[in-house]
XYZ file of C-alpha atoms in Angstrom:
489
model
C -0.004 -0.043 0.008
C 1.229 3.516 -0.544
C 1.210 6.267 1.874
C -0.698 9.240 0.366
C -1.065 12.717 1.423
C -4.731 14.279 0.647
C -4.331 17.459 -1.278
C -7.758 19.092 -0.525
C -9.590 17.111 1.978
C -11.795 13.988 1.458
C -14.164 13.722 -1.443
C -17.794 13.450 -0.448
C -19.773 10.329 -0.942
C -21.995 12.112 -3.367
C -19.011 13.124 -5.590
C -17.732 9.484 -5.396
C -21.121 8.306 -6.532
C -21.182 10.790 -9.502
C -17.773 9.812 -10.464
C -18.315 6.093 -10.290
C -21.435 6.691 -12.440
C -19.203 8.211 -15.044
C -16.974 5.182 -14.878
C -20.030 2.828 -15.352
C -21.068 4.971 -18.476
C -18.389 3.293 -20.316
C -15.357 4.545 -22.067
C -13.223 5.775 -19.118
C -12.835 2.159 -18.118
C -10.503 1.842 -21.192
C -7.482 3.075 -19.349
C -5.377 4.829 -22.085
C -7.718 3.761 -24.825
C -7.378 0.707 -27.108
C -5.462 1.647 -30.394
C -7.130 0.578 -33.626
C -5.141 -2.549 -34.840
C -4.977 -3.788 -38.339
C -3.833 -7.257 -37.772
C -4.127 -10.027 -35.171
C -0.489 -9.708 -34.383
C -1.094 -6.116 -33.308
C -4.055 -7.270 -31.390
C -1.907 -9.497 -29.348
C 0.592 -6.825 -28.851
C -2.274 -4.707 -27.550
C -3.282 -7.475 -25.259
C 0.193 -7.551 -23.796
C 0.092 -3.861 -23.252
C -3.139 -4.119 -21.448
C -1.537 -6.533 -19.087
C 1.138 -4.043 -18.172
C -1.593 -1.532 -17.839
C -3.327 -3.869 -15.437
C -0.350 -4.073 -13.320
C -0.052 -0.213 -13.025
C -3.683 0.048 -12.246
C -3.272 -2.527 -9.469
C -0.456 -0.442 -7.934
C -2.577 2.814 -8.195
C -5.481 1.139 -6.369
C -3.421 0.137 -3.286
C -5.003 0.931 -0.032
C -8.740 0.137 -1.355
C -10.686 -2.917 -0.397
C -9.118 -6.020 -1.989
C -12.568 -7.159 -3.259
C -13.147 -3.761 -4.870
C -9.691 -3.834 -6.517
C -10.413 -7.238 -7.894
C -13.950 -6.235 -9.266
C -12.510 -2.912 -10.844
C -9.408 -4.642 -12.407
C -11.540 -7.382 -13.769
C -13.904 -4.932 -15.339
C -11.147 -2.939 -16.878
C -9.549 -6.209 -18.205
C -12.917 -7.038 -19.768
C -13.530 -3.549 -21.195
C -10.046 -3.675 -22.733
C -10.543 -7.118 -24.109
C -13.927 -6.441 -25.836
C -12.444 -4.401 -28.719
C -9.997 -7.131 -29.298
C -12.776 -9.735 -29.179
C -14.748 -7.568 -31.595
C -11.774 -7.475 -33.946
C -11.386 -11.204 -33.742
C -15.125 -11.635 -34.551
C -14.634 -9.289 -37.661
C -11.691 -11.330 -38.754
C -13.524 -14.599 -38.245
C -16.480 -13.277 -40.374
C -14.082 -12.159 -42.906
C -12.472 -15.678 -42.979
C -15.819 -17.256 -43.127
C -16.922 -15.173 -46.044
C -13.488 -16.031 -47.941
C -14.278 -19.791 -47.258
C -17.859 -19.488 -48.503
C -16.605 -17.598 -51.628
C -13.957 -20.352 -52.303
C -16.551 -23.096 -51.621
C -18.998 -21.392 -54.309
C -16.299 -21.041 -56.879
C -15.269 -24.671 -56.440
C -19.082 -25.602 -56.715
C -19.292 -23.531 -59.835
C -16.229 -25.046 -61.517
C -17.549 -28.479 -60.594
C -20.919 -27.778 -62.109
C -19.239 -26.494 -65.281
C -17.087 -29.624 -65.512
C -19.827 -31.974 -64.860
C -21.941 -30.183 -67.634
C -19.013 -30.586 -69.955
C -18.694 -34.172 -69.063
C -22.303 -34.770 -69.877
C -21.948 -33.050 -73.140
C -18.759 -35.149 -74.013
C -20.474 -38.337 -72.975
C -23.363 -37.706 -75.420
C -20.826 -36.915 -78.190
C -18.899 -40.066 -77.407
C -22.086 -42.175 -77.375
C -23.351 -40.451 -80.583
C -19.935 -41.197 -82.295
C -20.002 -44.729 -81.053
C -23.441 -45.208 -82.483
C -22.540 -43.793 -85.796
C -19.443 -45.887 -86.048
C -21.518 -48.993 -85.258
C -24.025 -48.098 -87.973
C -21.400 -47.427 -90.502
C -19.561 -50.595 -89.682
C -22.719 -52.653 -90.001
C -23.310 -51.233 -93.494
C -19.687 -51.782 -94.600
C -20.107 -55.415 -93.494
C -23.224 -55.901 -95.194
C -21.670 -54.607 -98.485
C -18.663 -56.826 -98.096
C -20.941 -59.946 -97.466
C -22.965 -59.056 -100.478
C -19.974 -58.761 -102.696
C -18.502 -61.914 -101.512
C -21.711 -63.869 -102.170
C -21.691 -62.430 -105.672
C -25.152 -61.050 -105.488
C -26.948 -58.841 -107.879
C -24.739 -55.985 -107.081
C -22.599 -54.563 -109.898
C -19.131 -55.714 -110.226
C -16.262 -54.739 -112.687
C -16.312 -58.099 -114.599
C -20.206 -58.042 -114.889
C -20.007 -54.431 -116.237
C -17.335 -55.804 -119.037
C -19.355 -58.926 -119.924
C -23.052 -57.870 -119.598
C -22.745 -54.589 -121.369
C -24.662 -54.775 -124.779
C -23.196 -51.634 -126.216
C -20.603 -49.007 -125.574
C -23.085 -46.753 -124.227
C -24.309 -49.259 -121.750
C -20.669 -50.032 -120.757
C -20.155 -46.433 -120.080
C -23.240 -46.071 -117.985
C -22.357 -49.265 -116.028
C -18.793 -48.104 -115.434
C -20.029 -44.745 -114.196
C -22.309 -46.613 -111.741
C -19.474 -48.788 -110.538
C -17.256 -45.841 -109.991
C -19.906 -43.974 -108.171
C -20.479 -46.977 -105.798
C -16.667 -47.334 -105.135
C -16.728 -43.568 -104.322
C -19.375 -44.012 -102.013
C -17.769 -46.839 -100.207
C -14.546 -44.703 -99.917
C -16.709 -41.841 -98.484
C -18.155 -44.206 -95.918
C -14.723 -45.491 -94.960
C -13.477 -41.796 -94.695
C -16.363 -40.767 -92.639
C -15.885 -43.945 -90.388
C -12.365 -42.822 -89.861
C -13.398 -39.159 -89.167
C -16.133 -40.377 -86.707
C -13.631 -42.722 -85.001
C -11.218 -39.924 -84.498
C -13.821 -37.595 -83.265
C -14.882 -40.295 -80.887
C -11.429 -40.746 -79.691
C -10.901 -37.033 -79.177
C -14.042 -36.680 -77.234
C -13.243 -39.682 -75.105
C -9.798 -38.210 -74.257
C -11.495 -34.910 -73.344
C -14.169 -36.727 -71.254
C -11.447 -38.649 -69.455
C -9.438 -35.420 -68.581
C -12.852 -33.857 -67.551
C -13.528 -36.815 -65.225
C -10.182 -36.424 -63.708
C -10.727 -32.731 -63.076
C -14.189 -33.581 -61.648
C -12.679 -35.931 -59.230
C -10.156 -33.336 -58.160
C -12.803 -30.645 -57.866
C -14.940 -32.998 -55.703
C -12.086 -33.469 -53.376
C -11.492 -29.627 -53.362
C -15.269 -29.086 -52.781
C -15.312 -31.510 -49.894
C -12.283 -29.572 -48.306
C -14.070 -26.179 -49.106
C -17.077 -27.529 -47.176
C -15.050 -28.572 -44.222
C -13.085 -25.143 -44.304
C -16.242 -23.241 -44.391
C -17.785 -25.294 -41.556
C -14.758 -24.667 -39.588
C -14.694 -20.910 -40.255
C -18.354 -20.655 -39.574
C -17.822 -22.508 -36.168
C -14.794 -20.273 -35.467
C -16.882 -17.075 -36.175
C -19.681 -18.553 -33.904
C -17.021 -19.223 -31.044
C -15.758 -15.602 -31.434
C -19.148 -14.228 -31.239
C -19.903 -16.288 -28.215
C -16.837 -15.140 -26.695
C -17.695 -11.486 -27.330
C -21.128 -12.092 -25.941
C -19.645 -13.609 -22.863
C -17.427 -10.670 -22.409
C -20.235 -8.231 -22.814
C -22.290 -10.193 -20.264
C -19.434 -10.229 -17.840
C -18.855 -6.541 -18.163
C -22.603 -5.677 -17.396
C -22.229 -7.967 -14.349
C -19.143 -6.387 -13.086
C -20.459 -2.939 -13.758
C -23.405 -3.757 -11.482
C -21.163 -5.257 -8.935
C -18.763 -2.305 -9.007
C -21.706 -0.042 -8.359
C -22.531 -1.657 -5.056
C -18.954 -0.337 -3.806
C -19.976 3.190 -4.148
C -20.239 3.871 -0.380
C -17.104 1.508 0.155
C -14.872 3.636 -2.174
C -15.573 6.772 0.014
C -14.925 4.896 3.204
C -11.798 3.351 1.883
C -10.411 6.581 0.768
C -10.949 8.038 4.248
C -9.191 5.003 5.760
C -6.318 5.524 3.355
C -5.986 9.220 4.536
C -6.207 8.092 8.259
C -3.626 5.387 7.804
C -1.232 7.629 6.024
C -1.699 10.465 8.488
C -0.761 8.004 11.316
C 2.214 6.809 9.400
C 3.313 10.415 8.857
C 2.881 11.190 12.437
C 5.004 8.239 13.400
C 7.655 9.181 10.910
C 7.534 12.825 12.119
C 7.989 11.414 15.623
C 11.157 9.471 14.635
C 12.592 12.538 13.108
C 11.682 14.577 16.254
C 13.306 11.976 18.365
C 16.508 12.098 16.063
C 16.466 15.866 16.658
C 15.949 15.571 20.298
C 18.853 13.070 20.551
C 21.142 15.368 18.574
C 20.186 18.173 20.824
C 20.800 16.133 23.964
C 24.183 15.103 22.639
C 24.873 18.629 21.683
C 24.036 19.744 25.199
C 26.009 17.065 26.754
C 29.000 18.101 24.571
C 28.490 21.769 25.586
C 28.513 20.832 29.161
C 31.500 18.547 28.749
C 33.388 21.289 26.839
C 32.590 23.832 29.563
C 33.604 21.370 32.325
C 36.866 20.651 30.267
C 37.519 24.448 29.745
C 36.975 25.077 33.617
C 39.215 22.011 34.432
C 41.864 23.506 31.936
C 41.610 26.969 33.583
C 41.840 25.524 37.028
C 44.867 23.511 36.001
C 46.607 26.423 34.443
C 45.805 28.562 37.484
C 47.356 25.758 39.781
C 50.243 25.656 37.400
C 50.818 29.412 37.688
C 50.679 29.135 41.331
C 53.109 26.180 41.409
C 55.575 28.032 39.285
C 55.279 31.076 41.519
C 55.981 28.868 44.577
C 58.840 27.295 42.784
C 60.214 30.636 42.044
C 59.993 31.610 45.542
C 61.676 28.381 46.589
C 64.588 29.023 44.202
C 65.082 32.451 45.569
C 65.440 30.709 49.157
C 67.671 28.000 47.760
C 64.688 25.495 46.963
C 65.088 22.539 44.388
C 64.249 22.369 40.687
C 60.600 22.905 39.520
C 58.276 19.903 38.852
C 57.573 18.921 35.380
C 54.286 20.295 33.748
C 51.297 17.758 33.524
C 50.429 16.132 30.179
C 47.745 17.822 28.033
C 44.345 16.379 28.187
C 43.367 14.045 25.205
C 41.313 15.452 22.321
C 37.673 14.566 22.221
C 36.677 11.516 19.997
C 35.009 12.390 16.666
C 31.180 11.807 16.565
C 30.072 8.308 15.283
C 29.212 8.039 11.576
C 25.541 7.985 10.718
C 25.672 4.820 8.444
C 26.827 3.955 4.859
C 27.840 6.413 2.261
C 24.424 6.219 0.495
C 21.131 4.378 0.332
C 20.713 1.334 -1.667
C 17.334 -0.137 -3.092
C 15.556 -2.972 -1.241
C 15.903 -5.302 -4.370
C 18.701 -5.493 -6.940
C 19.107 -2.601 -9.287
C 18.093 -2.154 -12.098
C 14.439 -2.892 -11.317
C 10.985 -2.491 -12.857
C 8.829 0.223 -11.398
C 5.269 -0.563 -11.570
C 3.998 2.686 -9.952
C 6.487 5.690 -9.238
C 6.726 8.320 -6.512
C 4.656 11.347 -7.188
C 1.028 12.353 -7.942
C -1.553 9.671 -8.818
C -4.874 9.762 -10.216
C -7.284 7.378 -8.460
C -8.595 5.092 -11.372
C -12.292 4.745 -10.127
C -13.374 8.355 -9.331
C -10.420 10.492 -10.689
C -9.218 11.740 -7.254
C -5.724 13.080 -7.055
C -3.330 12.031 -4.366
C 0.326 11.909 -3.419
C 1.907 8.546 -3.703
C 4.838 8.695 -1.209
C 6.260 5.308 -2.145
C 7.894 3.646 -5.130
C 6.370 0.338 -6.195
C 8.862 -2.192 -7.727
C 8.047 -5.586 -9.382
C 9.071 -8.458 -7.301
C 8.025 -11.924 -6.843
C 6.350 -13.447 -3.776
C 9.147 -14.353 -1.212
C 12.006 -12.370 -2.618
C 14.127 -10.773 0.080
C 14.180 -7.100 0.726
C 17.140 -5.465 2.361
C 17.849 -2.262 4.318
C 18.864 0.734 2.584
C 21.696 1.687 5.128
C 22.869 0.890 8.592
C 20.376 1.867 11.308
C 17.950 0.777 13.787
C 14.530 -0.857 13.303
C 12.063 1.356 15.080
C 8.936 -0.324 13.748
C 7.758 -3.959 13.054
C 4.017 -3.804 12.344
C 2.044 -6.937 11.638
C -0.709 -6.650 9.118
C -3.472 -7.182 11.602
C -4.433 -3.863 12.973
C -2.068 -1.939 10.484
C -4.587 -0.682 8.144
C -3.830 -0.707 4.530
C -0.075 -1.094 4.889
C 0.148 -4.807 5.829
C 3.332 -6.093 7.271
C 5.565 -3.071 7.621
C 9.077 -2.244 8.820
C 10.399 1.142 9.621
C 14.223 1.798 9.948
C 15.805 4.896 11.385
C 19.054 5.394 9.651
C 20.152 8.393 11.583
C 22.223 11.110 9.911
C 23.893 10.211 6.644
C 26.017 12.963 5.009
C 24.348 15.571 7.147
C 20.684 14.393 6.489
C 18.311 12.449 8.579
C 16.815 9.406 6.967
C 13.934 6.954 7.606
C 12.839 4.143 5.236
C 9.611 2.290 5.227
C 8.820 -1.116 3.640
C 5.209 -2.188 3.152
C 3.209 -5.435 2.257
C 5.773 -7.929 3.365
C 4.871 -11.488 3.484
C 7.001 -12.202 6.636
C 9.789 -10.326 8.728
C 13.443 -11.053 9.152
C 14.213 -8.371 11.943
C 12.597 -7.316 15.324
C 11.816 -4.108 16.791
C 14.946 -2.193 18.144
C 17.455 -4.306 16.383
C 20.559 -2.745 14.995
C 20.966 -3.595 11.297
C 23.572 -2.991 8.655
C 23.164 -1.916 5.057
C 22.091 -4.759 2.724
C 20.739 -6.819 5.598
C 17.400 -8.661 4.850
C 14.512 -6.996 6.636
C 11.694 -9.195 5.219
C 10.297 -10.817 2.109
C 8.037 -9.487 -0.699
C 4.367 -10.195 -0.226
C 0.853 -8.864 -0.711
C -0.303 -8.168 2.904
C -2.661 -5.259 3.506
C -4.894 -3.649 0.815
C -3.140 -4.857 -2.375
C -3.802 -7.660 -4.950
C -0.382 -8.680 -5.884
C 3.112 -9.180 -4.718
C 5.481 -6.272 -5.025
C 7.771 -3.956 -3.182
C 6.498 -0.651 -1.696
C 9.576 1.463 -0.280
C 9.396 4.818 1.069
C 12.548 7.142 1.630
C 12.113 10.164 4.041
C 14.813 12.721 4.288
C 14.704 15.221 7.079
C 10.967 14.615 7.601
C 9.828 14.823 3.844
C 9.267 11.839 1.506
C 11.513 11.882 -1.647
C 11.744 10.016 -4.868
C 14.288 7.364 -4.336
C 15.045 7.164 -8.036
C 16.825 10.418 -7.593
C 19.532 8.654 -5.410
C 22.672 7.018 -6.928
C 22.335 3.465 -7.746
C 18.475 3.399 -7.989
C 18.053 2.556 -11.602
C 14.860 1.340 -13.274
C 14.481 -0.773 -16.434
C 11.329 0.720 -17.755
């Protein structure tokens, strides 16, 4: 949880209700907005960006009721997911349309091929019938000629002609018959060639029909799959929209809780601020006490030195008097008093982060906008990504002045406060919240880099992370301004 300093008092419950109503109206739930994406790859990138945004929102909602955080974060996740789901629906519908167009194209080509096959089959059958009929005629003519029937032959034309005119007439008839037979044979060959060509084309068309039927079957399967995928995407979108409506209704039930939680945050942070100011006041009082003791010691030392000097003068005067009356040599002067020891150092040369640097900051020090109602507040801490159970170490040498268990510690959870005293002329205190467990006890002297506790999610938070505060001379500062505090993002 983060320590926060209210800027202008608490917001009223009515203002909280109005702000929440604006949230429930819709668009502001889309934190940062969803950029229009052209491809599914871009949508996936947007989904990853949404996950990072969820992490930031989670940090910014520290201190509020964990159930409220869960509802709001889930609502924003759903709201951010809906445009992506809609784009996936659009893509699935486009894929379905393409699959159906392909299926129609294949069906059309198959119909054309089957029509062509029917035509070619008719041509082949017609050619076969014509060939059969012609072959029958030729066979009958051959049989008739072989039997020597009444038909004309070249010999009969010679022997039976009664005159040259009759011979010429009969010769002409024989020639005409022979030409007819030749024409029949030529026609038979042409018909046979036509039949072979038609059969070859029919065979090729039948092969293409077989291929098109396979393609048609595959197109049907593809179209069915695309149709199912489009329906699944629609169902996903419908589910998200239903969930969004339910979460909006659930969030609305937290209207009063939001105001109460913000008041609790302000109270918890005011108490922490007072405790830290008391530590700095105790540091100042201790420094004043030490200064007063030093002043008294210096005065006592000065008085003792003056008394010793006076005694020395008196001794020397007495010695002079003794020499004048024949006395012995003067006594040696006493050794000078030792110089006072220098004051103890206030700790290490600088503060170090509680987890190794560089680190990933999920929510920085500074002003925040409360996601639900838009309220502005000061985030005194720095939130750093850290897995549950990771050790957190002390920023510098010091004394543990607070080990606060989560129960009864408001929104902070398990908390450790360390008084580092004076470092390079400044007084320092550090605070560590949400620890899963402690590794130190109250009043314990610790050294820089020593483990204080372990990363957790106690208090009003929804995920494990580091929350560290650095206070200098009674004022919280951004630790990223310190040497060695380097972030990766």
